[in-house]
Amino acid sequence: MGILYLVIMVTLTTTGQIFAKQASGGLVMSKPWTIVKNPYLFASFASIAIVPFFVNLALDHYELAFVFSFTGIQYITVPLAAYIFLHEKLQIKQLLGMLLIVTGVWLFA
């Protein structure tokens, strides 16, 4: 069950970052109602606000060092989600970095 909490933690953080990016296009700081009316911004806050609960649930099953190292997966899921959903480009350096992160998390686990 603990791995499910880690997967949810990474998924919510990734989702929150994608929503934050989508929200940034419609925000005009000189017009506060654009902030209040932006559903992506609220979705981002909600997604990210729930994450600490799943971190605590995961800590019931794993040591802090393992849970914290698992957050490194977010450095892979966020760029991949941005590539898929926002059509952002991935550079070879990013892909190599992702490979290093996967290797590090695998070695640590």
Short mmCIF file of N, CA, C and O in Angstrom, two decimals, residues 2 5-6 52-68:
data_model
loop_
_atom_site.label_atom_id
_atom_site.label_comp_id
_atom_site.label_asym_id
_atom_site.label_seq_id
_atom_site.Cartn_x
_atom_site.Cartn_y
_atom_site.Cartn_z
N GLY A 2 2.06 1.16 0.58
CA GLY A 2 2.94 2.32 0.66
C GLY A 2 3.36 2.84 -0.70
O GLY A 2 3.48 4.05 -0.91
N TYR A 5 0.89 5.20 -2.18
CA TYR A 5 0.98 6.56 -1.65
C TYR A 5 2.08 7.35 -2.36
O TYR A 5 1.93 8.54 -2.64
N LEU A 6 3.19 6.69 -2.65
CA LEU A 6 4.28 7.36 -3.36
C LEU A 6 3.87 7.71 -4.79
O LEU A 6 4.16 8.80 -5.28
N PRO A 52 1.26 16.60 0.98
CA PRO A 52 1.83 16.26 2.30
C PRO A 52 1.09 15.14 3.03
O PRO A 52 1.70 14.39 3.79
N PHE A 53 -0.20 14.99 2.80
CA PHE A 53 -0.93 13.90 3.43
C PHE A 53 -0.43 12.54 2.93
O PHE A 53 -0.27 11.60 3.71
N PHE A 54 -0.17 12.45 1.64
CA PHE A 54 0.33 11.20 1.08
C PHE A 54 1.78 10.96 1.46
O PHE A 54 2.21 9.81 1.60
N VAL A 55 2.54 12.03 1.64
CA VAL A 55 3.91 11.88 2.14
C VAL A 55 3.87 11.25 3.53
O VAL A 55 4.61 10.30 3.81
N ASN A 56 3.01 11.75 4.38
CA ASN A 56 2.90 11.20 5.73
C ASN A 56 2.43 9.76 5.72
O ASN A 56 2.91 8.93 6.51
N LEU A 57 1.49 9.43 4.85
CA LEU A 57 1.05 8.04 4.74
C LEU A 57 2.19 7.14 4.27
O LEU A 57 2.36 6.02 4.76
N ALA A 58 2.99 7.62 3.32
CA ALA A 58 4.13 6.84 2.82
C ALA A 58 5.17 6.66 3.92
O ALA A 58 5.81 5.60 4.02
N LEU A 59 5.33 7.68 4.76
CA LEU A 59 6.31 7.58 5.85
C LEU A 59 5.93 6.53 6.88
O LEU A 59 6.79 6.04 7.62
N ASP A 60 4.67 6.16 6.94
CA ASP A 60 4.25 5.05 7.81
C ASP A 60 4.80 3.72 7.32
O ASP A 60 4.90 2.76 8.08
N HIS A 61 5.15 3.65 6.03
CA HIS A 61 5.60 2.40 5.42
C HIS A 61 7.09 2.37 5.10
O HIS A 61 7.67 1.29 4.99
N TYR A 62 7.69 3.54 4.90
CA TYR A 62 9.09 3.60 4.47
C TYR A 62 9.85 4.62 5.30
O TYR A 62 9.27 5.49 5.93
N GLU A 63 11.17 4.51 5.23
CA GLU A 63 12.02 5.49 5.90
C GLU A 63 12.00 6.80 5.13
O GLU A 63 11.76 6.83 3.92
N LEU A 64 12.29 7.87 5.83
CA LEU A 64 12.28 9.21 5.23
C LEU A 64 13.23 9.29 4.04
O LEU A 64 12.89 9.87 3.00
N ALA A 65 14.40 8.70 4.14
CA ALA A 65 15.38 8.78 3.06
C ALA A 65 14.82 8.16 1.77
O ALA A 65 15.04 8.70 0.68
N PHE A 66 14.08 7.06 1.88
CA PHE A 66 13.51 6.43 0.70
C PHE A 66 12.40 7.29 0.12
O PHE A 66 12.34 7.51 -1.10
N VAL A 67 11.50 7.78 0.97
CA VAL A 67 10.39 8.61 0.49
C VAL A 67 10.93 9.86 -0.18
O VAL A 67 10.48 10.24 -1.27
N PHE A 68 11.93 10.48 0.43
CA PHE A 68 12.49 11.70 -0.15
C PHE A 68 13.18 11.41 -1.48
O PHE A 68 13.05 12.18 -2.43
#
